[in-house]
Structures are given as C-alpha cells and as structure tokens.
Short mmCIF file of C-alpha atoms in Angstrom, two decimals:
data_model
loop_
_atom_site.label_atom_id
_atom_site.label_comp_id
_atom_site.label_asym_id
_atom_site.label_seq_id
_atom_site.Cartn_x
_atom_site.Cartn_y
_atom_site.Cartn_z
CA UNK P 1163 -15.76 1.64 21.60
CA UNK P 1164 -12.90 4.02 22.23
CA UNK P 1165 -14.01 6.42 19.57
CA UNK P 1166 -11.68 9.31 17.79
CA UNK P 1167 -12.56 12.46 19.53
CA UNK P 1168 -14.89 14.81 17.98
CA UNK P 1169 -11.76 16.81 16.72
CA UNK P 1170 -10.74 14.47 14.64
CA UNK P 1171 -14.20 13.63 13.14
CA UNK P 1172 -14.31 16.46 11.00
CA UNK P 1173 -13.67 16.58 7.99
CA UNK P 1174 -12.15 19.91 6.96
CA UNK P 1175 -10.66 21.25 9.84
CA UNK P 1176 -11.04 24.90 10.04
CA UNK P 1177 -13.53 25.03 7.47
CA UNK P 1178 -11.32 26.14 4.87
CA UNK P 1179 -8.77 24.72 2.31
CA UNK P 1180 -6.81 28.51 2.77
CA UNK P 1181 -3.70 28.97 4.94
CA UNK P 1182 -1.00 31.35 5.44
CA UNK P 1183 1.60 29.24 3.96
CA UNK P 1184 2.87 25.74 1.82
CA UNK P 1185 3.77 24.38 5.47
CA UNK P 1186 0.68 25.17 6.85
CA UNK P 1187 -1.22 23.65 3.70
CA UNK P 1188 1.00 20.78 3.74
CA UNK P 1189 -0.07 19.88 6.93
CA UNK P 1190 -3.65 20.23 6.25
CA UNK P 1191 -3.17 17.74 3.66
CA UNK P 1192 -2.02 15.25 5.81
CA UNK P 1193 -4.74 15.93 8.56
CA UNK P 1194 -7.47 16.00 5.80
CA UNK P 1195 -5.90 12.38 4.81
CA UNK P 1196 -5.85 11.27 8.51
CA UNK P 1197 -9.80 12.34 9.53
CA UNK P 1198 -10.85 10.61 6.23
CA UNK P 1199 -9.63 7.54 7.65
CA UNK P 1200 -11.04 8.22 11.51
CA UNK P 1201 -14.53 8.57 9.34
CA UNK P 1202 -14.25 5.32 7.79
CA UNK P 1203 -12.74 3.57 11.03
CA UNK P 1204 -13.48 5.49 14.05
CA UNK P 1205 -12.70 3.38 16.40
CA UNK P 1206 -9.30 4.50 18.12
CA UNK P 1207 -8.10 1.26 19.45
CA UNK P 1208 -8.20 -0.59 15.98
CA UNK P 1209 -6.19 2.37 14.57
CA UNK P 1210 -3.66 2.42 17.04
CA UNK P 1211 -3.58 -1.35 16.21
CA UNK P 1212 -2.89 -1.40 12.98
CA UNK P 1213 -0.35 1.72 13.56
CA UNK P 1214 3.22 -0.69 14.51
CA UNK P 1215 2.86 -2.79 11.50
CA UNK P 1216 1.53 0.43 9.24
CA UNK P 1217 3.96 2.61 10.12
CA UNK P 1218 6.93 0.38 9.96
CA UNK P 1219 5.95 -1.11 6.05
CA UNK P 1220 7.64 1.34 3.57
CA UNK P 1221 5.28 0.29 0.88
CA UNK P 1222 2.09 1.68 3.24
CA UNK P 1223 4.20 4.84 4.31
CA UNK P 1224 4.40 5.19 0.50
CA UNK P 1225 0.78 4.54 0.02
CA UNK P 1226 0.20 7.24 2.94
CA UNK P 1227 2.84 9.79 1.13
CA UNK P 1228 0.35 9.54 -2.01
CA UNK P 1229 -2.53 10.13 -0.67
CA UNK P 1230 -1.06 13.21 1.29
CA UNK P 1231 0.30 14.48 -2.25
CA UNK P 1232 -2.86 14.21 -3.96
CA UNK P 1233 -4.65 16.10 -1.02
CA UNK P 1234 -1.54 18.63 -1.43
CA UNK P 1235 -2.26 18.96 -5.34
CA UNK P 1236 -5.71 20.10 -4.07
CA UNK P 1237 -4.70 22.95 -1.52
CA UNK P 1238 -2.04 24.36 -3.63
CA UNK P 1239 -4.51 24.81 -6.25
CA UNK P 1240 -6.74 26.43 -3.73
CA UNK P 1241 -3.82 28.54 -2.73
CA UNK P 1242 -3.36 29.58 -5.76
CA UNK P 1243 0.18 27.92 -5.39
CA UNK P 1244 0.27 30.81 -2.43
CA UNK P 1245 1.78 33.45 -4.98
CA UNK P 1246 1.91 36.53 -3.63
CA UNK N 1194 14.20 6.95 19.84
CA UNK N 1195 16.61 8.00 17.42
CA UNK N 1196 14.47 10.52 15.62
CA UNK N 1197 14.87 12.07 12.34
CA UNK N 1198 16.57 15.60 12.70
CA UNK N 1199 14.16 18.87 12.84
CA UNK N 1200 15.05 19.96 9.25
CA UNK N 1201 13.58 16.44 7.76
CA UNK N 1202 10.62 17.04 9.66
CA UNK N 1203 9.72 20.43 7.66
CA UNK N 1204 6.77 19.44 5.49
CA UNK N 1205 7.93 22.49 2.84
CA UNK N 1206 11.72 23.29 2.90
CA UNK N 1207 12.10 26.63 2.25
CA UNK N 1208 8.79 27.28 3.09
CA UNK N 1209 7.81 27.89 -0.87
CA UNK N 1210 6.90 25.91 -4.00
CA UNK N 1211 8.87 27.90 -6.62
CA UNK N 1212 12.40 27.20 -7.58
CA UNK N 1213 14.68 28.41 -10.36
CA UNK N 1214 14.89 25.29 -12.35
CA UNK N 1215 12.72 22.23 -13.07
CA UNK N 1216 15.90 20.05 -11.85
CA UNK N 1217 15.24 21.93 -8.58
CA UNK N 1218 11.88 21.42 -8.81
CA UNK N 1219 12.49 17.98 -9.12
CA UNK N 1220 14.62 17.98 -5.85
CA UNK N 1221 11.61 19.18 -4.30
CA UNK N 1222 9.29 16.76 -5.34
CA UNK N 1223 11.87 13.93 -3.82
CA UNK N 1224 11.77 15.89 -0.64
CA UNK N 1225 8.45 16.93 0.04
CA UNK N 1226 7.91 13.07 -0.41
CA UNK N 1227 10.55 11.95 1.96
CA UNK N 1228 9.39 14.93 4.70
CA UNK N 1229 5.88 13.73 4.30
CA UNK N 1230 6.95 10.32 5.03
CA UNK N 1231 9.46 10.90 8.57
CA UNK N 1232 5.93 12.79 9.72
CA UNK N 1233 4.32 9.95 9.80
CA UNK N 1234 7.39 7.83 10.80
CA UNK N 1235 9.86 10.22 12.43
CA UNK N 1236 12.13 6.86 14.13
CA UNK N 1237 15.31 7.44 12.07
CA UNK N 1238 16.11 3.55 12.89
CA UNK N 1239 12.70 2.18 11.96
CA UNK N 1240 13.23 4.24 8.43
CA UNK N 1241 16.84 3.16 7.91
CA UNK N 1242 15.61 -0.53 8.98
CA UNK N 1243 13.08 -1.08 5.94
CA UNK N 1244 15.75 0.98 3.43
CA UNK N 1245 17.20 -2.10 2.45
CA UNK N 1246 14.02 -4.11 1.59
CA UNK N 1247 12.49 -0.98 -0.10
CA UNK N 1248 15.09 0.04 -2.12
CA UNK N 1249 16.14 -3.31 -3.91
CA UNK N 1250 12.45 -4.26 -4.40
CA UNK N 1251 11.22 -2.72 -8.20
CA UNK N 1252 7.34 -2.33 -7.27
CA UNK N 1253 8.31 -0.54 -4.19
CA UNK N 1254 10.73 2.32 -6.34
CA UNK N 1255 7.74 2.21 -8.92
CA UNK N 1256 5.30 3.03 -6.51
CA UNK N 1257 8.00 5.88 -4.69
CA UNK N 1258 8.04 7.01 -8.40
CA UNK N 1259 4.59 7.38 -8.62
CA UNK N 1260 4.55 9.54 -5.59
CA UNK N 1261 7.33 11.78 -6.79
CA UNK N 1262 5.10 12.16 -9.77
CA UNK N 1263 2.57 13.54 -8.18
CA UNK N 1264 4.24 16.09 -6.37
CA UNK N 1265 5.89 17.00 -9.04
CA UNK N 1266 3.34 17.80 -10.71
CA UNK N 1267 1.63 20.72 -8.29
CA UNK N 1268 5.28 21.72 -8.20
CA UNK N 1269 5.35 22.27 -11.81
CA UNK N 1270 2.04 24.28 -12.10
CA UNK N 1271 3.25 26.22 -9.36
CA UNK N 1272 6.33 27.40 -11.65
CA UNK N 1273 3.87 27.70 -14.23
CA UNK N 1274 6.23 25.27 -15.66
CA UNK N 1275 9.50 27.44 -15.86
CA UNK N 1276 8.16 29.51 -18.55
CA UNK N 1277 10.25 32.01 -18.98
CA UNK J 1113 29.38 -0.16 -5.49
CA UNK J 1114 28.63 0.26 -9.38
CA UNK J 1115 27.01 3.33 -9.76
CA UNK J 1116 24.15 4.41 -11.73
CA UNK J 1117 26.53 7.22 -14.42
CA UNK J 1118 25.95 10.97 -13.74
CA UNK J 1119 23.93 11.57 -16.43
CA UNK J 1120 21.34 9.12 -15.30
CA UNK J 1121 20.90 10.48 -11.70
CA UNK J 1122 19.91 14.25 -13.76
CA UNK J 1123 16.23 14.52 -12.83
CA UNK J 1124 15.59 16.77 -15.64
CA UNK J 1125 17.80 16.26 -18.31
CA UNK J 1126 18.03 19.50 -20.81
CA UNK J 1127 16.80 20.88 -17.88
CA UNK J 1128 13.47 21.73 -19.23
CA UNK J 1129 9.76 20.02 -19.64
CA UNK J 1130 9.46 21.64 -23.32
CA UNK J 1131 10.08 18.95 -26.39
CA UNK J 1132 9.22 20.15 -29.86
CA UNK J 1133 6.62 16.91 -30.48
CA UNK J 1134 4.33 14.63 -28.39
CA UNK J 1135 7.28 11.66 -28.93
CA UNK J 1136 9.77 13.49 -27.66
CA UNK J 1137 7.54 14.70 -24.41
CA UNK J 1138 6.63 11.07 -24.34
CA UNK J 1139 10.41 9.83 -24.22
CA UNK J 1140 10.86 12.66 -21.31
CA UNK J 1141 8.29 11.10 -19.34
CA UNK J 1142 9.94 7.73 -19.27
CA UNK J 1143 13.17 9.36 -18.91
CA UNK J 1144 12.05 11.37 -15.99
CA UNK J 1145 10.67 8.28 -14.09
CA UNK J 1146 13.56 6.59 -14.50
CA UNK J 1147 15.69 9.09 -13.30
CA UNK J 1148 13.59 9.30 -10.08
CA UNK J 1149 14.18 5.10 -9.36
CA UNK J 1150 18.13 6.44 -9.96
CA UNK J 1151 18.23 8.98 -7.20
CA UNK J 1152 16.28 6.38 -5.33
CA UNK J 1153 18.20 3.37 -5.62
CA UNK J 1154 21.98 4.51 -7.43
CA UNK J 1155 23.06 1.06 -7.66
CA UNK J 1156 23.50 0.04 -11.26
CA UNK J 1157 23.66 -3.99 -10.26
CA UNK J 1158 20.63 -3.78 -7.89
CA UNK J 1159 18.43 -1.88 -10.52
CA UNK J 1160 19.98 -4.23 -13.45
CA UNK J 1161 19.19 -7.61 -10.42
CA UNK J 1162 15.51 -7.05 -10.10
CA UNK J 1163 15.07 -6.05 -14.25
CA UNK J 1164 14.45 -9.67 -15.08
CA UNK J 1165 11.35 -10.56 -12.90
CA UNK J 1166 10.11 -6.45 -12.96
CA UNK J 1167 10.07 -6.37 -16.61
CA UNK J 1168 8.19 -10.22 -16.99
CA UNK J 1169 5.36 -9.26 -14.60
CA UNK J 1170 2.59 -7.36 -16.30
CA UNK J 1171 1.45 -5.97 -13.13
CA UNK J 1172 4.85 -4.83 -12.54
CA UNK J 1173 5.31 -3.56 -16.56
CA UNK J 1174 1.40 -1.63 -15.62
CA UNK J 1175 2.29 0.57 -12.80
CA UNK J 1176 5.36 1.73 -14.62
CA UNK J 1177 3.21 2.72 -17.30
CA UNK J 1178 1.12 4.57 -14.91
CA UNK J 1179 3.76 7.04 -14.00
CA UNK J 1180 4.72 7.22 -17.10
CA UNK J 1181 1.23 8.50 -17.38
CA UNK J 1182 1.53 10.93 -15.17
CA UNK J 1183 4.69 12.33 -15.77
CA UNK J 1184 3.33 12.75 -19.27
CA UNK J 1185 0.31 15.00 -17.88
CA UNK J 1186 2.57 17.30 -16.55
CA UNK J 1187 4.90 17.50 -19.88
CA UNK J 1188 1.90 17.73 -22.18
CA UNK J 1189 0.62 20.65 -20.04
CA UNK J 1190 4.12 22.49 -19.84
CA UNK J 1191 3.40 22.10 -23.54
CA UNK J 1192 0.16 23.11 -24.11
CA UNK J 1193 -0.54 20.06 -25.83
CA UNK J 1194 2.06 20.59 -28.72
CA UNK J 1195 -1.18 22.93 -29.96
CA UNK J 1196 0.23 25.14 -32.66
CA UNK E 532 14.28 -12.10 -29.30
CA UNK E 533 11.01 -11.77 -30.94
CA UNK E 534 10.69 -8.17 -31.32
CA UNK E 535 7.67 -5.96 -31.08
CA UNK E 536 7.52 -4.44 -34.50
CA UNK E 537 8.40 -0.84 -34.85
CA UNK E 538 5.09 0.56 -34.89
CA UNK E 539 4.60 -0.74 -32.01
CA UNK E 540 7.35 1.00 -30.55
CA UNK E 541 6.35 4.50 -31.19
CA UNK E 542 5.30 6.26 -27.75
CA UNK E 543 2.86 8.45 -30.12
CA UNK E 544 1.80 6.54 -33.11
CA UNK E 545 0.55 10.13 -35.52
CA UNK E 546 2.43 11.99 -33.36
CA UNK E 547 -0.10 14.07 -32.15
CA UNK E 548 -3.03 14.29 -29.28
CA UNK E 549 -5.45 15.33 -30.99
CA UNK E 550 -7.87 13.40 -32.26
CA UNK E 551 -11.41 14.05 -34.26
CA UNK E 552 -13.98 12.63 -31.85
CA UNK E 553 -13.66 11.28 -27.82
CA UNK E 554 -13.95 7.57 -29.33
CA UNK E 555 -10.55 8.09 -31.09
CA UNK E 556 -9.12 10.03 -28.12
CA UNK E 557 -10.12 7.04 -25.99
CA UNK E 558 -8.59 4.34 -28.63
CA UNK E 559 -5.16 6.89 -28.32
CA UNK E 560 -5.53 6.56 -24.65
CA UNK E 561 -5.32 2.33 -25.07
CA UNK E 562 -2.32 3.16 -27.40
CA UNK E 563 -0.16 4.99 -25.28
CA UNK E 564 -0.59 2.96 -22.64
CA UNK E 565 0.40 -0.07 -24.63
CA UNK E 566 2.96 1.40 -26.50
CA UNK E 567 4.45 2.54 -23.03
CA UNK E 568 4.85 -1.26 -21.94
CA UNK E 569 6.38 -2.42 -25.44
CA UNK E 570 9.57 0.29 -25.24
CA UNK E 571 10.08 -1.01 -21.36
CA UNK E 572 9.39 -4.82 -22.13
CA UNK E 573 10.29 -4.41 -26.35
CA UNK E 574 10.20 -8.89 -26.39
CA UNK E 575 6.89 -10.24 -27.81
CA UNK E 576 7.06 -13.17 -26.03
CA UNK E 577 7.49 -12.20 -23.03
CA UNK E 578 4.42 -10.01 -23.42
CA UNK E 579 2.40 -12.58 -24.90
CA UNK E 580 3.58 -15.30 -22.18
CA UNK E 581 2.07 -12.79 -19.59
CA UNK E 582 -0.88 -12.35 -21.09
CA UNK E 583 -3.28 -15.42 -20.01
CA UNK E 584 -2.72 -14.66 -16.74
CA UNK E 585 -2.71 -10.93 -16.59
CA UNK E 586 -6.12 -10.67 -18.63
CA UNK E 587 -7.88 -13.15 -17.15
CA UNK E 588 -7.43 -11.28 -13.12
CA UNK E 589 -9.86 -8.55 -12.16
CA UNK E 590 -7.16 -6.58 -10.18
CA UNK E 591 -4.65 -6.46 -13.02
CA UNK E 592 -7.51 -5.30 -15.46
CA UNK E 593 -8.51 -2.53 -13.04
CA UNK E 594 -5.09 -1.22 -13.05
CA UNK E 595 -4.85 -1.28 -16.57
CA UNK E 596 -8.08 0.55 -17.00
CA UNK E 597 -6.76 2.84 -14.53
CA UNK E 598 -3.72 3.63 -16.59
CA UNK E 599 -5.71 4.29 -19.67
CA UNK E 600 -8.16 7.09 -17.51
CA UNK E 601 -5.06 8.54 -16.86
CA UNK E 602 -3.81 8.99 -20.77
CA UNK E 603 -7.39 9.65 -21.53
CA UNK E 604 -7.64 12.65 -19.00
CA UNK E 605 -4.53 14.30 -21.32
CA UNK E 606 -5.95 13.66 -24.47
CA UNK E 607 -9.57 14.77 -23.64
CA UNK E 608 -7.66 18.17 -21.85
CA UNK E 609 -4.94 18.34 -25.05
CA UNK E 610 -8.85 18.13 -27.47
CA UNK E 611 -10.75 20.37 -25.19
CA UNK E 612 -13.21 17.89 -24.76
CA UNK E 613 -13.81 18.06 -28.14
CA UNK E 614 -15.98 20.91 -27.51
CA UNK E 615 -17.03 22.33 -30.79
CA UNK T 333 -15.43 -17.16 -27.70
CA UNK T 334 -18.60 -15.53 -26.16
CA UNK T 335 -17.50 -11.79 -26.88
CA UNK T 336 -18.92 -8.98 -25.09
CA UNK T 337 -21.86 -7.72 -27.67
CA UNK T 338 -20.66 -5.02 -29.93
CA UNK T 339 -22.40 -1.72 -28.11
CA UNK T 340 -20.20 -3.12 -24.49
CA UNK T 341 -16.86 -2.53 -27.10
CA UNK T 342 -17.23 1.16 -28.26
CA UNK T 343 -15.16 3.01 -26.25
CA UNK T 344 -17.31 6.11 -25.79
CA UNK T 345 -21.20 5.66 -25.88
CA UNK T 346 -22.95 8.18 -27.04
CA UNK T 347 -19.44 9.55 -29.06
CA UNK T 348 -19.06 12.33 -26.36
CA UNK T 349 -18.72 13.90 -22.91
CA UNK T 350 -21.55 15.59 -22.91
CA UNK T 351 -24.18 14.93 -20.28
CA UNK T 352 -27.34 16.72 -19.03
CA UNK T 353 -26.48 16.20 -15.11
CA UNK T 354 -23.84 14.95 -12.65
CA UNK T 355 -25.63 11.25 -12.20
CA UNK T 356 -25.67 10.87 -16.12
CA UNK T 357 -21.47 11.91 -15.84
CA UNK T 358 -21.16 9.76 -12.97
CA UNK T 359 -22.98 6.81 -15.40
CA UNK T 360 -20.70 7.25 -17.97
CA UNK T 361 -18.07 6.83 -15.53
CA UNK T 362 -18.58 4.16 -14.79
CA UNK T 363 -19.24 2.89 -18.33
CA UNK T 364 -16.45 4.03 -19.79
CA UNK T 365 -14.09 2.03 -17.15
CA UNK T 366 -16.19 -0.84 -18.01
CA UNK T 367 -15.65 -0.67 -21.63
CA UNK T 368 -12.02 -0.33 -21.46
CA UNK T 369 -12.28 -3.26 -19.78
CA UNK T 370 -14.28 -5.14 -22.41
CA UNK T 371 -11.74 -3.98 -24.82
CA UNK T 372 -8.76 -5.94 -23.28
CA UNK T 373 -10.62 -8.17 -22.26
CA UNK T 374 -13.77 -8.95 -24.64
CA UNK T 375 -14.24 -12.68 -23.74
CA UNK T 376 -17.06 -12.66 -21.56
CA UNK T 377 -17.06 -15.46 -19.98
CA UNK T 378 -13.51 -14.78 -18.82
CA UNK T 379 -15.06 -11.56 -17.12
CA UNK T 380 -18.45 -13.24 -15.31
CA UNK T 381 -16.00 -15.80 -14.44
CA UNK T 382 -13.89 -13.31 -12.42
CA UNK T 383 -16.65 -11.24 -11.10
CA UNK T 384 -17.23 -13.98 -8.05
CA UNK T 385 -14.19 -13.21 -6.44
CA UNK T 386 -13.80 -9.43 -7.53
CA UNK T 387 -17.18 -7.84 -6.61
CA UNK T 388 -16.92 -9.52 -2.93
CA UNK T 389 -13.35 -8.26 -2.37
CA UNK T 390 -13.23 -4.35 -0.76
CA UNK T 391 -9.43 -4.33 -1.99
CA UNK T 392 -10.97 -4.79 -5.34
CA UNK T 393 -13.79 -2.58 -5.17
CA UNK T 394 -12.00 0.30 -3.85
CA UNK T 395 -9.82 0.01 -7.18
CA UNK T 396 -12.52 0.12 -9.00
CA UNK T 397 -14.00 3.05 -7.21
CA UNK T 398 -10.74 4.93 -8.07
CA UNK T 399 -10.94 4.42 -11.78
CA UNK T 400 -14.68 5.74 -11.96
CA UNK T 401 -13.12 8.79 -9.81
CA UNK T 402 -10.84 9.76 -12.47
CA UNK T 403 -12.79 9.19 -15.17
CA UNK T 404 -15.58 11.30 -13.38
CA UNK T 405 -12.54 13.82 -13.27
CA UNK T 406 -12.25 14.52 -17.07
CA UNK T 407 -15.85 13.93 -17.53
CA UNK T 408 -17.08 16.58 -14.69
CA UNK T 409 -14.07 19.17 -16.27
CA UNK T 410 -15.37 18.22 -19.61
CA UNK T 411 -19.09 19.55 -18.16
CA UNK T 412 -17.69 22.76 -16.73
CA UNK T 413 -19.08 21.22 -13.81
CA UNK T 414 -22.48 21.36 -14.45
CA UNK T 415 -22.35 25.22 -13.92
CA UNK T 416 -25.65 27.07 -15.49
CA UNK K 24 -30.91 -10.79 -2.15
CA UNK K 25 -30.59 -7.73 0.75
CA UNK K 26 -29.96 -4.86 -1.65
CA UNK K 27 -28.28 -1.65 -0.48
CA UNK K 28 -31.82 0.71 -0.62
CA UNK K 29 -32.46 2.99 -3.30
CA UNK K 30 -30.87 6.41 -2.15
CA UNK K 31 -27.55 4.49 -1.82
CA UNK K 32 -27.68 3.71 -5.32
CA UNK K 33 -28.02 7.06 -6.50
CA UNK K 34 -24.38 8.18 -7.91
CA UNK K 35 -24.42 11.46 -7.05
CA UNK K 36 -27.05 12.51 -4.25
CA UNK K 37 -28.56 15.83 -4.92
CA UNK K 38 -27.59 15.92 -8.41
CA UNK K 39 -24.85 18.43 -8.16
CA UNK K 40 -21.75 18.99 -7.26
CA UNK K 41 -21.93 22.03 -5.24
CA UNK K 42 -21.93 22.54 -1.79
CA UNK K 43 -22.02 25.64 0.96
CA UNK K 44 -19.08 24.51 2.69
CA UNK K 45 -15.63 22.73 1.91
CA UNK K 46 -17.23 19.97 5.24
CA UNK K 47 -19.95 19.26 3.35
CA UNK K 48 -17.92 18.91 -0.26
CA UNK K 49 -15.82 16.80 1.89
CA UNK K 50 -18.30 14.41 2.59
CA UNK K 51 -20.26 14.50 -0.83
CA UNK K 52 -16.86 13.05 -1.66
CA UNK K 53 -17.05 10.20 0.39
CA UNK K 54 -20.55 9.44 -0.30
CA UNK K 55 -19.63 9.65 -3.95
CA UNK K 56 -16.66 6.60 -3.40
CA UNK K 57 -19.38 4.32 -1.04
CA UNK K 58 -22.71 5.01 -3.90
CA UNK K 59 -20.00 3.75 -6.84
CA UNK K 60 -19.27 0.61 -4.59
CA UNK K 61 -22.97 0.37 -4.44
CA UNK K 62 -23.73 -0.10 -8.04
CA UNK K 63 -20.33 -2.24 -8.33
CA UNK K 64 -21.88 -4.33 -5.51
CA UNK K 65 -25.28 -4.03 -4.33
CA UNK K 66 -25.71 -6.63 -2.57
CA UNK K 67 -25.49 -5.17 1.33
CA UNK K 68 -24.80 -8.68 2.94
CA UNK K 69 -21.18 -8.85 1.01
CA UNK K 70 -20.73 -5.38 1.59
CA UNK K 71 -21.43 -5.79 5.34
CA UNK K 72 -19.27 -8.94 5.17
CA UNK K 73 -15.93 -7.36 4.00
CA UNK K 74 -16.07 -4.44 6.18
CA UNK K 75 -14.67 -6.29 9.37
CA UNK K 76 -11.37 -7.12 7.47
CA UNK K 77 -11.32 -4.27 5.49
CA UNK K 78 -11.78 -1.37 8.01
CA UNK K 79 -9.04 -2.94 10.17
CA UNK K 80 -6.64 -3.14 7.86
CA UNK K 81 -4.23 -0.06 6.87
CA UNK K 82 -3.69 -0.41 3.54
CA UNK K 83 -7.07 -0.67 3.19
CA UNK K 84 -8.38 2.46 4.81
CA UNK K 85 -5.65 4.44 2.89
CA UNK K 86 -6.97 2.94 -0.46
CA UNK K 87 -10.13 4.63 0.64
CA UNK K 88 -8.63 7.85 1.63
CA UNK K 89 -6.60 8.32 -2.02
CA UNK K 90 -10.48 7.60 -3.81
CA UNK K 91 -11.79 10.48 -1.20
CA UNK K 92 -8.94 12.56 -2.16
CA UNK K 93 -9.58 12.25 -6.13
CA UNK K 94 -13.30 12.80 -5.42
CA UNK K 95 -12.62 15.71 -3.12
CA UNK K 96 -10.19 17.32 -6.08
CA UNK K 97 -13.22 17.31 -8.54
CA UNK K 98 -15.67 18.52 -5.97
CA UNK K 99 -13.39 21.30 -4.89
CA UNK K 100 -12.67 22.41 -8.33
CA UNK K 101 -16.26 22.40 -9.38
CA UNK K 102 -16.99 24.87 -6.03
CA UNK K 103 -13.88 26.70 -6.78
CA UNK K 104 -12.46 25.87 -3.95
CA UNK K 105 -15.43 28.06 -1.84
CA UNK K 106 -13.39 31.03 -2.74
CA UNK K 107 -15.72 33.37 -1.48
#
C-alpha cells in the first residue's frame, strides 16, 4: 500500500486549534477535514482515485464545503472569533 | 488549466469575520463557501462546467443552502449578532 | 432571463436577525433560506421549473426543513430565545 | 387543493419555546419541523400521497429524525435544559 | 398494526437530560433518535422490516451516527459536560 | 454471529470527555462515530463487509468526516478548547 505520509496522519496538526488569523484557521479546518479522511482511508492511491470524479461532482464539493464549515464553526469558537 | 483568480482562492476575504451589517455578513457566508470550494477545485472550467447541472437541480441549491447556513452561523456569533 | 425581483435576492431583509416573537423569527428563517437559493440560482423560471417535483418529494420537502432549522438556531440565539 | 388547516400552518403553534418539561420540548421539536414542511408544501394531498413511501424508508426517517435533533437542540438551549 | 409498545413512544425517557456519566448521555442518544423514530413511524413491523437493508448499509449507518452526534450535542451541553 | 468485542461497544471509552491534548480529543471523536456504529450494528462480519465499498468511495468518507467534525465540536467544547 502507498500509504499517506506520516504528516498527514495526524490528526490536529500543530497540536493546537489556535492561529494567528481567520485565514490561517480556515485552513486548518480544511486540513483537519482532509487527515480525518487519510485516517479512515489511508491508502493514497484509492484517494487519488476517487479524486477526478470527487472533485468534479458539485454536490460532493458541497458535501466537502460542509464539513470544512462545521470544522470552521469549531476554530472560530476556539479563537474566540479572533477578537482582538 | 484555467484556474480560478488569486482573490477566489483567499479562504477569509478581508482577512476578518466581522462586518457592519448582517446583509454583509450574509455576503460572507456565500463567499467563504464558494472560496472553500475553488480550494479544493481551483479549475475555473471544471467549476463553470458543473454550474449548469448544479444550479437548476433543487436538492443541489438546498444542500448549497445548508452550507451557507452554517457559515453563517459562526459569522453571526462572531458579530455577536449585530447587537448594537 | 426572468429574474428573481430585487427584493428577493436581499439576504437579510430588514436587515436585522431580531423579530419581536418566535413566528416571526421562524418566517425569517424560511425567508433567509430562500433568499440564499435566489443569489444562487436568480432565475425566476428555473426556480419556479423544478418547484413541482422539489415540493412532491418528501426527501426533498426534509432537507429544506433542515436549514430552515438551522437558520432558526442562529435567529433564536440573536434573540435570546424571545426570553423576556 | 386540499388545504392543510390553519393550525397547521403556524411555524410556532403557542408561540413560544419554552416549554414545562424536555418531553414537551421534544413534542415542539416534531412540531416545528412539521409545521416547516406544511407552509413550503401547504396541499394535504400531496403530503399524504408521499407519505407511504417516505415512512416506510430508513434513510428518509433518519433525516427526519435528524431535522427534529436540530429543533430540539434550540428548544432545549431556549429552556436551559430545563434546569431547575 | 403491531405498534411500537408504549415506553419505545415517549419522547424523553426518564423526562430529562440529566445523566450520571458520558456513556449514560451517549445511551440516551441514541434513544432519543430512536424514539423520534418510533413516533413517525410507530408500526413496527414497518421498522424490523427495514432494518435488513439499513443496518448493513455504511451510507445508512453513518446517518445514523450523525443524528446520535447531535443529540449527544445538546445532551453533553445539557450536562455541563460532565465537569465536577 | 462474530460480534464486534466488548470495548468496541462501549459508547464512550474512558467515560469522559476530556482529554490532554486537542490529538487525542480528535480521535476520542472518531472512536465515538465507529462505537455508535457498533451498537447500531454489531455484527463485525457486515461491518467488515461494507468497508471495501464504503472506504473507496468519496462521498462516503466525507459523510464520515462531517460525524467526526460534530463529535470533535462537543469534545472540544467540553475541554474548552485546551485553552491552557
């Protein structure tokens, strides 16, 4: 098997659910969406095979776009909403 | 490819989650959807290609709805919902 | 093209999440997810074309309900609950 | 068109969240949700026609169940839990 | 009609959110998803006969799993948590 | 019958919902989704069965991901988000 590096095994990248910024949190969301998947399928090939017809079904990159919101809902909340 | 331009690609526009209005917030919720959405599938042509299908198909504008929803949502509690 | 009026494509008409009862937040909820198909998909004769077989398919008639659902989280919150 | 009646039309039948014990708050949640579904698809028949089919599939009971966790999450937040 | 017995119809066993631990909250989860379920649909033959098909689907299971994770949601917020 | 063994019945392993880091919450979440499949389905050789089609298909794994993200929103809340 061609597994997902170690990288993108964990689970919380960087240990935290704090960043600098809405951008930076924003795209923790969507990596902490992405290694839940590698955890459940870790095999690279079979995820790279399912990417063409994935990525080119609106309905699944709406399915993906919730799943990154909800993740979202949970870092801003973390953030505080990154008031100052 | 013919890739989406840079400023569709910015997960947070404007880099923050307040805005003077809840109509603005709104507008943010549609965009931080869309953003999320040419991250994952950045080919302008591949986007534009399933707009047509999408967009006259009810369960599909539901479930865009739905995501809009959500983000919406943090947005609000970020603006500690416009009280004044 | 026969376009959705300009009061329909507001995303927050009254331009505020507070209602003075529970029906009114409730009708805001609908309202707002409506709105959001609008800005979506503008085009009165598509939205009125796929009405017929939307509105006669439960599961169709149960995930509009759910974002009514959620849209009505976020009013009753921006309301505290109507509490008195 | 055979109408749903008018109670059966009001997004908040009591007009109010709040409820006296979880049971009731719960039996709200299954109201809403209902109630949601008449004012988008307001002909009896229609809903009734849909019915055998719709309540006998596992999936489309799951999602309505879903829909009514939803509701109930406002109400039990909008009752405190009914923490005396 | 074989109807699901009367205590698989109440909508909240017990009449509250209370619980002693997490695995009692989970329980009720999952109980309270079931009897929403009972209460659209209470014939329970109709339900046994669906369970084949449902309960060896992953599709299907994973929407269940997502119902029991909200309603874990309001019941774990109801709890404080568990927090001593 | 080849029944998933004991400690993957258990709905919440370890009885709380507290962890040290937001990793570990991380996967407490994803235990949580797979231990409610359990009790929906215990029966390991259907479980076993489904995974082939199910962890090769995309809409699939993302169905997973959006329970691990509602499970993870709980968990996170309950820790506080590890705010030190």
């Amino acid at each position: 098997m061609n597994r997902v590096p170690d990288e993108g095994m964990v689970l919380v990248p960087g240990g935290s659910l704090f960043t600098e910024t809405p951008e930076e949190g924003r795209a923790l969301a969507l990596t902490l969406a992405r290694h839940t998947i590698h955890n459940i399928q870790p095999d690279l090939d079979i995820l790279k095979g399912g990417r063409p017809n994935y990525s080119t079904t609106p309905d699944s990159l709406t399915a993906a776009a919730h799943v990154v919101a909800i993740e979202f809902q949970t870092i801003a909340a973390a953030n505080n909403y990154w008031r100052s």
